[in-house]
Coordinates of C-alpha atoms in Angstrom, one line a residue:
Chain A
M18 CA 0.0 0.0 0.0
S19 CA 1.4 3.5 -0.9
R20 CA 1.9 6.0 1.7
T21 CA -0.5 8.3 -0.1
L22 CA -3.1 5.7 -0.3
F23 CA -2.7 4.9 3.5
V24 CA -3.1 8.6 4.3
R25 CA -6.1 9.0 2.3
L26 CA -7.7 5.9 3.7
S27 CA -7.0 6.9 7.1
A28 CA -8.4 10.5 6.5
G29 CA -11.6 8.9 5.0
I30 CA -12.0 6.5 8.0
L31 CA -11.6 9.5 10.2
A32 CA -14.0 11.5 8.6
L33 CA -16.6 8.9 8.6
T34 CA -16.1 8.1 12.2
G35 CA -16.5 11.8 12.8
V36 CA -19.8 11.8 11.0
W37 CA -21.0 8.7 12.9
I38 CA -20.1 10.3 16.2
A39 CA -21.8 13.4 15.3
H40 CA -24.9 11.5 14.1
T41 CA -25.1 9.3 17.3
Q42 CA -24.2 11.9 19.9
N43 CA -26.2 14.6 18.5
P44 CA -29.2 13.2 16.6
Q45 CA -31.2 16.4 16.9
A46 CA -31.0 19.2 19.3
P47 CA -34.1 18.9 21.7
P48 CA -37.0 21.1 20.7
Q49 CA -36.8 24.5 22.0
L50 CA -38.9 25.2 25.2
S51 CA -40.8 28.5 25.8
L52 CA -41.5 30.1 29.1
E53 CA -45.1 31.7 29.9
K54 CA -45.8 33.8 32.9
I55 CA -49.3 33.1 34.1
K56 CA -49.4 34.4 37.3
D57 CA -47.2 37.0 39.6
D58 CA -44.7 34.4 40.5
L59 CA -45.8 31.2 38.6
Y60 CA -44.5 30.2 35.1
V61 CA -45.1 27.4 32.8
I62 CA -42.4 25.9 30.4
V63 CA -44.1 24.6 27.4
G64 CA -42.7 22.4 24.6
D65 CA -41.4 19.0 24.1
G66 CA -42.7 16.9 27.0
G67 CA -45.4 17.8 29.7
N68 CA -46.0 21.1 30.8
V69 CA -43.8 22.3 33.6
A70 CA -44.8 24.7 36.2
V71 CA -42.2 26.9 37.9
Y72 CA -42.9 28.4 41.3
P73 CA -40.0 30.4 42.6
T74 CA -39.9 31.3 46.3
N75 CA -37.1 33.1 48.4
E76 CA -36.0 29.8 49.9
G77 CA -35.9 27.8 46.5
T78 CA -37.9 26.8 43.3
I79 CA -40.7 24.3 43.3
L80 CA -41.1 22.7 39.9
I81 CA -44.1 20.5 38.7
D82 CA -42.5 17.7 36.4
D83 CA -39.3 17.9 34.5
K84 CA -40.1 16.8 30.8
F85 CA -37.6 14.4 29.0
E86 CA -33.9 14.1 30.2
R87 CA -32.9 16.1 27.3
D88 CA -34.9 19.1 28.2
Y89 CA -32.9 19.4 31.5
G90 CA -30.6 22.2 30.2
D91 CA -33.2 24.2 28.7
I92 CA -35.5 23.9 31.7
M93 CA -32.6 25.1 34.0
A94 CA -31.9 28.0 31.7
K95 CA -35.6 29.0 31.8
V96 CA -35.8 28.8 35.4
K97 CA -32.5 30.8 35.8
S98 CA -34.2 33.4 33.6
V99 CA -36.8 34.2 36.0
T100 CA -35.1 33.4 39.5
S101 CA -31.6 32.9 41.0
Q102 CA -33.0 30.4 43.5
P103 CA -32.1 26.6 43.0
V104 CA -34.6 24.0 42.3
K105 CA -35.3 22.5 45.6
Y106 CA -38.5 20.4 44.8
V107 CA -39.9 18.5 41.9
L108 CA -43.4 17.1 42.2
N109 CA -44.2 14.5 39.6
T110 CA -47.8 14.4 38.3
H111 CA -47.3 10.8 37.1
Q112 CA -44.6 8.2 36.1
H113 CA -44.2 8.8 32.3
G114 CA -41.0 9.6 30.8
D115 CA -42.1 13.1 29.3
H116 CA -43.0 14.1 32.8
T117 CA -40.3 12.5 34.9
G118 CA -37.3 12.2 32.5
G119 CA -35.4 15.0 34.2
N120 CA -35.7 13.5 37.6
E121 CA -32.2 11.8 37.8
K122 CA -30.4 15.2 36.8
M123 CA -32.6 17.3 39.1
R124 CA -31.6 15.2 42.0
G125 CA -28.1 15.4 40.7
S126 CA -28.3 19.2 41.3
S127 CA -29.7 18.3 44.9
A128 CA -33.5 18.6 44.2
E129 CA -36.0 16.6 46.1
I130 CA -38.2 14.5 43.8
I131 CA -41.7 13.5 45.3
S132 CA -44.1 11.3 43.6
H133 CA -47.2 9.3 44.3
S134 CA -46.5 5.8 45.5
N135 CA -48.1 4.1 42.7
A136 CA -46.2 6.1 40.2
R137 CA -43.2 5.1 41.9
A138 CA -44.1 1.6 41.8
N139 CA -44.9 1.7 38.2
M140 CA -41.5 3.1 37.5
V141 CA -39.9 0.3 39.5
E142 CA -42.0 -2.3 37.5
Q143 CA -40.9 -0.6 34.2
K144 CA -37.3 -0.2 35.3
M145 CA -37.5 3.5 34.7
P146 CA -34.7 5.8 36.0
G147 CA -35.3 8.8 38.4
L148 CA -37.3 7.0 41.1
A149 CA -38.5 9.5 43.8
R150 CA -37.1 9.0 47.3
V151 CA -40.3 10.6 49.0
T152 CA -43.7 9.3 48.2
F153 CA -47.4 9.8 49.4
N154 CA -50.6 7.8 49.1
D155 CA -53.2 10.5 49.6
Q156 CA -52.0 14.1 49.9
T157 CA -48.8 16.0 50.2
E158 CA -47.9 19.6 50.7
V159 CA -44.6 21.4 50.2
F160 CA -44.0 24.7 52.2
L161 CA -41.1 26.7 51.0
G162 CA -40.4 30.4 51.5
G163 CA -43.8 31.1 52.9
K164 CA -45.4 29.4 49.9
E165 CA -47.4 26.3 49.4
V166 CA -48.1 23.7 47.0
R167 CA -50.5 20.7 47.3
A168 CA -50.5 17.4 45.5
R169 CA -53.4 15.2 45.9
Y170 CA -54.3 11.7 44.5
F171 CA -58.0 11.6 43.4
G172 CA -58.1 8.1 41.8
R173 CA -57.4 6.4 38.6
G174 CA -57.6 7.8 35.1
H175 CA -54.7 8.4 33.0
T176 CA -52.8 6.0 35.1
N177 CA -53.2 4.7 38.6
G178 CA -50.8 7.2 40.0
D179 CA -51.9 10.8 38.7
V180 CA -51.8 13.6 41.2
A181 CA -53.5 17.0 40.6
I182 CA -51.2 19.9 41.9
Y183 CA -52.8 23.0 43.5
F184 CA -51.4 26.5 44.2
P185 CA -53.9 27.7 46.8
A186 CA -52.4 31.4 47.0
L187 CA -52.7 31.5 43.1
R188 CA -55.9 29.7 42.6
V189 CA -54.2 27.5 39.8
L190 CA -54.3 23.8 39.2
H191 CA -51.9 21.6 37.3
T192 CA -53.8 18.3 36.2
G193 CA -51.1 16.3 34.8
D194 CA -52.3 14.2 32.0
L195 CA -55.8 13.9 33.4
F196 CA -56.5 16.8 31.1
T197 CA -54.6 17.5 27.9
I198 CA -55.7 19.5 25.0
G199 CA -54.2 20.2 21.4
M200 CA -52.0 23.1 20.8
S201 CA -54.3 24.3 18.1
K202 CA -56.7 24.9 21.2
A203 CA -59.5 24.2 18.8
P204 CA -60.8 20.7 19.8
V205 CA -61.0 20.2 23.4
T206 CA -61.8 16.7 22.3
I207 CA -58.2 15.5 21.8
A208 CA -58.1 11.8 22.4
P209 CA -57.5 10.9 26.3
F210 CA -54.4 8.6 26.6
I211 CA -55.7 5.7 28.8
D212 CA -52.6 4.0 29.9
Y213 CA -53.7 0.6 30.7
N214 CA -50.3 -0.6 31.3
G215 CA -50.0 2.1 34.1
K216 CA -53.3 0.9 35.3
G217 CA -55.3 3.7 34.0
S218 CA -59.0 3.4 33.6
A219 CA -61.8 5.1 31.3
M220 CA -64.6 4.3 34.0
E221 CA -62.7 6.0 36.7
W222 CA -61.5 8.8 34.8
T223 CA -64.5 11.0 35.0
K224 CA -64.8 10.3 38.8
T225 CA -61.4 11.3 39.3
L226 CA -62.0 14.6 37.5
D227 CA -65.3 15.0 39.5
G228 CA -63.1 14.6 42.6
I229 CA -60.9 17.4 41.6
L230 CA -63.8 19.6 40.7
N231 CA -65.6 18.9 44.0
S232 CA -62.5 19.0 46.2
G233 CA -63.0 22.5 47.6
W234 CA -59.9 23.5 45.8
D235 CA -60.8 26.9 44.4
F236 CA -59.0 27.7 41.2
D237 CA -59.8 29.4 37.9
V238 CA -56.6 28.7 35.8
V239 CA -55.7 25.2 34.8
I240 CA -52.4 24.0 33.5
P241 CA -53.0 21.0 31.6
G242 CA -50.5 18.2 31.2
H243 CA -50.0 19.2 27.6
G244 CA -51.5 22.2 25.5
P245 CA -52.0 25.8 26.4
I246 CA -53.0 27.2 29.7
S247 CA -56.7 26.7 30.3
K248 CA -59.7 27.8 32.5
R249 CA -61.8 25.7 34.9
E250 CA -64.6 25.7 32.3
D251 CA -62.4 23.9 29.8
L252 CA -61.6 21.3 32.4
V253 CA -65.5 20.8 33.0
K254 CA -66.0 20.6 29.0
Y255 CA -63.3 18.1 28.8
R256 CA -64.8 15.9 31.4
Q257 CA -68.3 16.0 29.8
N258 CA -66.8 15.1 26.6
F259 CA -65.0 12.2 28.0
E260 CA -68.3 11.0 29.4
S261 CA -70.0 11.4 26.1
M262 CA -67.3 9.6 24.3
R263 CA -67.3 6.8 26.7
N264 CA -71.2 6.5 26.7
R265 CA -71.2 6.5 22.9
V266 CA -68.6 3.6 22.8
T267 CA -70.3 1.8 25.6
S268 CA -73.8 1.9 23.8
M269 CA -72.0 0.9 20.4
L270 CA -70.5 -2.2 21.9
H271 CA -73.9 -3.0 23.6
D272 CA -75.4 -2.9 20.1
G273 CA -72.8 -5.3 18.9
K274 CA -70.7 -2.9 16.9
G275 CA -67.1 -3.7 16.6
K276 CA -63.7 -2.2 16.8
D277 CA -63.8 -0.7 13.4
D278 CA -67.1 1.1 13.9
V279 CA -65.9 2.4 17.2
T280 CA -62.8 3.6 15.6
R281 CA -64.7 5.5 12.8
T282 CA -67.0 7.2 15.4
L283 CA -64.0 8.1 17.5
M284 CA -62.3 9.8 14.6
S285 CA -65.5 11.5 13.1
D286 CA -67.2 12.7 16.4
F287 CA -64.5 12.9 18.9
G288 CA -61.3 14.1 17.1
W289 CA -59.3 10.9 17.9
A290 CA -56.2 10.7 15.7
D291 CA -55.5 7.4 13.7
G292 CA -52.6 5.7 15.5
G293 CA -52.5 8.2 18.2
N294 CA -51.8 7.4 21.9
G295 CA -55.7 7.1 22.5
M296 CA -56.2 4.7 19.5
R297 CA -53.4 2.3 20.5
Q298 CA -55.1 1.6 23.8
L299 CA -58.5 1.1 22.2
D300 CA -58.5 -2.8 22.5
A301 CA -57.9 -2.4 26.4
M302 CA -60.6 0.4 26.6
I303 CA -63.2 -1.8 24.6
A304 CA -62.4 -4.5 27.2
E305 CA -62.9 -2.3 30.2
L306 CA -66.3 -1.0 28.8
K307 CA -67.6 -4.4 28.0
R308 CA -67.2 -5.5 31.6
Chain B
M1 CA 5.6 49.2 84.9
S2 CA 8.4 46.5 84.7
R3 CA 8.3 44.0 81.9
T4 CA 7.8 41.0 84.3
F5 CA 4.7 42.7 85.7
A6 CA 3.2 43.5 82.4
I7 CA 3.6 39.8 81.4
R8 CA 2.1 38.6 84.7
L9 CA -0.9 41.2 84.2
F10 CA -1.5 40.0 80.8
A11 CA -1.4 36.3 81.8
G12 CA -3.7 37.1 84.6
I13 CA -6.3 38.9 82.3
L14 CA -5.9 36.0 79.6
L15 CA -6.8 33.4 82.5
L16 CA -9.7 35.4 83.8
T17 CA -11.0 35.9 80.2
G18 CA -10.7 32.2 79.5
S19 CA -12.5 31.4 82.8
W20 CA -15.3 33.8 81.8
I21 CA -15.7 32.2 78.3
A22 CA -15.9 28.7 79.8
Y23 CA -18.4 29.9 82.4
T24 CA -20.7 31.6 79.9
Q25 CA -20.5 28.9 77.3
N26 CA -21.3 26.3 79.5
T27 CA -24.1 27.7 81.7
G28 CA -24.8 25.3 84.5
K29 CA -26.7 22.7 82.7
Q30 CA -25.2 20.4 80.2
P31 CA -27.8 18.4 78.1
P32 CA -28.4 15.0 79.7
Q33 CA -26.1 12.3 78.3
L34 CA -27.6 10.1 75.5
T35 CA -27.0 6.6 74.7
L36 CA -27.1 4.6 71.5
N37 CA -28.3 1.2 71.4
K38 CA -28.3 -1.3 68.4
V39 CA -31.8 -2.5 67.5
K40 CA -31.4 -4.7 64.4
D41 CA -28.8 -4.7 61.6
D42 CA -28.4 -1.1 60.4
L43 CA -30.9 0.2 63.0
Y44 CA -30.1 2.1 66.1
E45 CA -32.0 4.1 68.6
I46 CA -30.7 7.0 70.8
E47 CA -32.4 7.3 74.2
G48 CA -32.1 10.0 76.8
D49 CA -33.5 13.5 77.3
G50 CA -36.2 13.7 74.6
G51 CA -38.0 10.9 72.6
N52 CA -36.4 7.8 71.2
V53 CA -34.6 8.7 68.0
A54 CA -34.4 5.9 65.5
V55 CA -31.2 5.9 63.4
Y56 CA -31.5 3.9 60.1
I57 CA -28.1 3.6 58.2
T58 CA -28.2 3.2 54.3
N59 CA -25.4 3.7 51.8
E60 CA -26.9 6.9 50.4
G61 CA -27.5 8.6 53.7
V62 CA -29.2 8.1 57.3
I63 CA -32.8 8.4 58.1
L64 CA -33.6 9.6 61.6
I65 CA -37.1 9.1 63.2
D66 CA -37.5 12.2 65.4
D67 CA -34.7 14.7 66.6
K68 CA -35.4 15.3 70.4
F69 CA -34.7 18.8 71.8
D70 CA -32.8 21.6 70.2
Q71 CA -30.2 21.0 72.8
D72 CA -29.5 17.5 71.7
H73 CA -28.5 18.3 68.2
D74 CA -24.7 17.7 68.8
Q75 CA -25.0 14.6 70.7
I76 CA -27.4 13.2 68.1
L77 CA -24.8 13.9 65.4
E78 CA -22.0 12.4 67.5
K79 CA -24.1 9.2 68.2
V80 CA -24.7 8.8 64.5
K81 CA -21.1 9.5 63.5
S82 CA -20.2 6.7 65.9
V83 CA -21.9 4.2 63.6
T84 CA -21.8 5.5 60.2
N85 CA -19.9 8.2 58.0
Q86 CA -23.1 8.8 56.0
P87 CA -24.8 12.2 56.4
I88 CA -28.5 12.5 57.9
K89 CA -30.7 12.9 54.8
Y90 CA -34.2 12.5 56.2
I91 CA -36.0 12.9 59.4
L92 CA -39.5 11.6 59.8
S93 CA -41.4 13.1 62.7
T94 CA -43.8 11.2 64.8
H95 CA -45.5 14.4 66.2
Y96 CA -45.1 18.0 66.9
H97 CA -43.8 18.0 70.7
A98 CA -40.6 19.8 71.3
D99 CA -39.0 16.6 72.6
H100 CA -39.6 14.9 69.2
S101 CA -39.3 17.9 66.8
G102 CA -37.2 20.3 68.8
G103 CA -34.2 19.6 66.8
N104 CA -35.8 20.5 63.4
A105 CA -34.5 24.0 63.3
K106 CA -30.8 22.8 63.4
F107 CA -31.5 19.9 61.1
L108 CA -33.5 21.8 58.5
P109 CA -30.6 23.2 56.6
T110 CA -29.2 19.9 55.7
A111 CA -31.9 17.2 56.1
E112 CA -35.4 17.0 54.5
I113 CA -37.9 16.7 57.5
I114 CA -41.3 15.2 56.9
S115 CA -44.3 15.0 59.2
T116 CA -48.1 14.8 59.1
A117 CA -49.9 18.1 58.1
N118 CA -51.5 18.4 61.5
A119 CA -48.2 18.1 63.1
R120 CA -46.8 21.0 61.1
T121 CA -50.2 23.0 61.9
N122 CA -49.6 22.4 65.7
I123 CA -46.2 23.8 65.4
E124 CA -47.2 26.8 63.5
K125 CA -49.9 27.6 66.0
H126 CA -47.7 27.1 68.9
I127 CA -50.1 24.8 70.6
Q128 CA -47.6 23.2 73.0
S129 CA -47.7 25.3 76.0
N130 CA -44.4 24.5 77.5
A131 CA -42.4 24.3 74.2
P132 CA -39.4 26.4 73.8
P133 CA -39.4 29.1 71.2
G134 CA -38.0 28.4 67.7
V135 CA -39.4 24.9 67.0
M136 CA -39.6 24.7 63.3
P137 CA -42.1 22.6 61.2
A138 CA -41.4 20.3 58.3
K139 CA -41.4 21.6 54.8
V140 CA -43.0 18.3 53.4
V141 CA -46.0 17.0 55.0
F142 CA -48.4 14.2 54.2
T143 CA -51.9 13.4 55.2
T144 CA -52.3 9.6 55.4
E145 CA -49.1 7.9 54.3
S146 CA -45.5 8.7 53.1
A147 CA -42.5 6.5 52.5
V148 CA -38.8 7.4 52.0
F149 CA -36.6 5.2 49.9
L150 CA -32.9 5.5 50.3
G151 CA -30.1 3.3 49.3
G152 CA -32.3 0.4 48.5
K153 CA -34.0 0.6 52.0
E154 CA -37.5 1.9 53.0
V155 CA -39.4 3.4 55.8
R156 CA -43.1 4.1 55.9
A157 CA -44.8 6.6 57.9
R158 CA -48.7 6.4 58.4
Y159 CA -51.3 8.4 60.2
F160 CA -53.7 5.9 61.8
G161 CA -56.0 8.4 63.7
R162 CA -55.8 10.5 66.9
G163 CA -54.5 9.6 70.1
H164 CA -51.6 11.2 71.8
T165 CA -52.4 14.3 69.5
N166 CA -54.2 14.8 66.1
G167 CA -51.0 14.2 64.0
D168 CA -49.1 11.2 65.2
A169 CA -47.4 9.1 62.6
M170 CA -46.1 5.7 63.2
M171 CA -43.1 4.3 61.4
Y172 CA -42.4 1.1 59.9
F173 CA -39.1 -0.6 58.7
P174 CA -40.4 -3.3 56.6
A175 CA -37.2 -5.1 56.1
L176 CA -36.6 -5.1 59.8
R177 CA -40.0 -5.9 61.2
T178 CA -39.8 -2.9 63.4
L179 CA -42.2 -0.3 64.5
H180 CA -41.6 3.2 66.0
T181 CA -44.7 4.3 67.7
G182 CA -43.8 7.9 68.7
D183 CA -45.7 8.6 71.9
M184 CA -48.6 6.4 71.0
M185 CA -46.8 4.1 73.2
A186 CA -44.5 5.9 75.9
G187 CA -43.8 5.2 79.4
T188 CA -46.6 3.2 81.3
S189 CA -49.5 5.6 80.9
P190 CA -50.9 7.7 78.1
L191 CA -50.5 11.4 78.0
I192 CA -53.5 12.7 76.1
D193 CA -52.7 16.2 74.5
Y194 CA -56.1 17.5 74.4
P195 CA -55.0 21.0 73.2
G196 CA -53.0 19.3 70.5
G197 CA -56.1 17.3 69.2
G198 CA -55.6 14.0 71.2
S199 CA -58.2 11.5 72.3
V200 CA -58.4 8.8 74.8
V201 CA -61.4 7.4 73.0
E202 CA -59.6 7.3 69.6
W203 CA -56.3 6.1 71.1
T204 CA -57.2 2.4 71.2
K205 CA -58.8 2.5 68.0
T206 CA -55.7 4.0 66.4
L207 CA -53.4 1.3 68.1
D208 CA -55.9 -1.4 66.8
A209 CA -55.5 0.1 63.4
V210 CA -51.7 -0.3 63.5
M211 CA -52.1 -3.8 64.7
N212 CA -54.4 -4.7 61.9
S213 CA -52.6 -2.8 59.2
G214 CA -50.7 -5.6 57.7
W215 CA -47.5 -4.1 58.9
D216 CA -45.6 -7.2 59.9
F217 CA -43.5 -6.3 63.2
D218 CA -42.0 -8.0 66.2
T219 CA -40.0 -5.2 67.6
V220 CA -41.3 -1.9 68.8
I221 CA -39.4 1.4 69.5
P222 CA -41.7 3.3 71.9
G223 CA -41.8 7.0 72.1
H224 CA -39.9 6.9 75.5
G225 CA -38.6 3.9 77.3
P226 CA -36.5 0.9 76.3
V227 CA -37.2 -1.1 73.0
T228 CA -39.8 -3.3 73.4
T229 CA -42.2 -6.1 71.7
K230 CA -45.3 -6.2 69.8
A231 CA -46.9 -8.1 72.8
N232 CA -46.1 -5.3 75.1
L233 CA -47.7 -2.8 72.7
M234 CA -50.9 -4.9 73.1
T235 CA -50.6 -4.8 76.8
Y236 CA -50.1 -1.1 76.7
R237 CA -53.2 -0.7 74.4
N238 CA -55.3 -2.8 76.8
N239 CA -54.1 -0.5 79.7
V240 CA -55.2 2.7 77.9
E241 CA -58.7 1.0 77.5
K242 CA -58.7 0.2 81.3
L243 CA -57.8 3.6 82.1
R244 CA -60.4 5.1 79.9
T245 CA -63.3 2.7 81.3
R246 CA -62.2 3.6 84.9
A247 CA -62.2 7.4 84.2
A248 CA -65.4 7.2 82.3
S249 CA -67.1 5.5 85.3
V250 CA -65.7 8.1 87.8
I251 CA -66.8 11.0 85.5
R252 CA -70.4 9.5 84.8
E253 CA -70.8 9.2 88.7
G254 CA -70.7 13.0 88.7
K255 CA -67.2 13.4 90.3
S256 CA -65.1 16.3 89.9
M257 CA -61.8 16.7 88.1
D258 CA -60.1 16.9 91.4
E259 CA -61.5 13.5 92.2
L260 CA -60.7 12.0 88.9
G261 CA -57.2 13.3 89.4
K262 CA -56.9 11.4 92.8
V263 CA -58.1 8.1 91.1
M264 CA -55.6 8.6 88.3
T265 CA -52.7 9.1 90.7
A266 CA -53.8 6.2 93.0
E267 CA -54.5 3.8 90.2
F268 CA -52.5 4.9 87.1
G269 CA -49.6 6.8 88.8
W270 CA -50.4 10.2 87.3
M271 CA -48.4 12.9 89.3
P272 CA -50.4 16.0 90.5
G273 CA -49.0 18.9 88.4
S274 CA -47.7 16.5 85.7
L275 CA -48.6 17.2 82.0
Q276 CA -51.2 14.6 82.4
F277 CA -52.9 16.8 85.0
Q278 CA -52.6 19.8 82.8
W279 CA -53.4 18.7 79.3
S280 CA -55.3 15.3 79.8
L281 CA -57.7 15.6 82.9
P282 CA -59.8 18.6 81.6
G283 CA -60.2 17.1 78.1
M284 CA -61.1 13.7 79.6
M285 CA -63.8 15.4 81.9
T286 CA -65.6 16.6 78.5
E287 CA -64.7 13.8 76.1
L288 CA -65.7 10.9 78.7
K289 CA -68.9 12.8 79.9

């Protein structure tokens, strides 16, 4: 082999290796997040995973959820743009990776992660990283810098470990994925994702939302798990829509209609997307509603 | 002034200053000596002064149950250091009294403290009449149950109902079959803190609930007194029932609080002027009427 050829070959291999590394190490930069101010000292970080609430206090910052792991840097940058206080607590609304993906890194920067005991158990079962060290079953509260955040389990729905989060001083609720809407804002009827693997339930979902609406928690602003900041009325509408959808499917099944008919109706009348998260759980939902 | 004199004067002043510092820094009372006992593998308890502190060692940090009085802070640290290099990461509080939560203020900057919601409220409202100032509440509270997972180990805290106060949590170490009762079992006879939401009627129900909870334990760390057994917790529960039945019959005979006090002293060892006389007798007169 001539020396020139050897040099060229090495250079070629080197270049290819470089491209490969660049490709695998940096597939795509994570989507850009944006920060919205919704009350005096409450912000929401929108984009990529679930909506993150940011509540700064003079003793530290409380976050609700922390999106995917890849969003950690951007979340911290957004927090730093509104407060110099470190993140002290992260309350998880449920176990999914688009809400808990940042847990490991948040703990690395010495935040306390708190989740519902069922959410943690599901994460253990599914071998997910970022387990909370502190769990609760019914209700927990965090008091920091004279401010308060409450998290309560109202029952099954999206999973068996969803908690709703309440900011009493601000009359704001974070629902996690018990309430999600499309970014277009138009159809409040975006398909609910009933995660049967995570022990969710179409039958319990509306009862759980009723639990929140009748809890005595006084709120006007609602941060959904995904989608734009909403109002209490939007949550009520979502709940009614869920019930209509469920009643319709139940009666279709009662009339002997099959999965194909149900699929068509969900798409035409309830805005469900073909192949979406909701649709992927359809067999399990049909099984639950036939019971 | 000769040089020798100056040196002597200076030395004298130095000596006096030293004595003064020693005297003021060490005013009269030292906190009572604490003792550390091994309960099970990786579980110790610290007795003396305030309530019994459980020390649970993991490879990611130490979990304490309770932290005695503020004055015991240094000795607690010293005892923990004698068995592990791990820092104290969590403190689970059994209830709001200053002999169990008094160390909170000094531990809060470096440890996460967790209590029931009612325990926090009682500290904030300064319900305990004889508490020293400056007792700090937990930042994280729960209503029914909480658990802490650290270094592959687990501690559960659950509220089973009223008894000593309205916010007593009992703590369970599942891997060690050990229960810490807080003051739901303490000494020989119950102290019912009525101002703090306690109840002699609920007390036995609350102990029944822990007995029937499915928590599988053989060893019991009481709020005060030596480590004991599940059988002795049952005996304690039955004594509370006996005391309540006796007190109810005295009250229903139309006897006065003074007369009830005399019965409690004679039959249950309650000392006149004690906290039982101050916090329990008036409430019993109402609750057992």
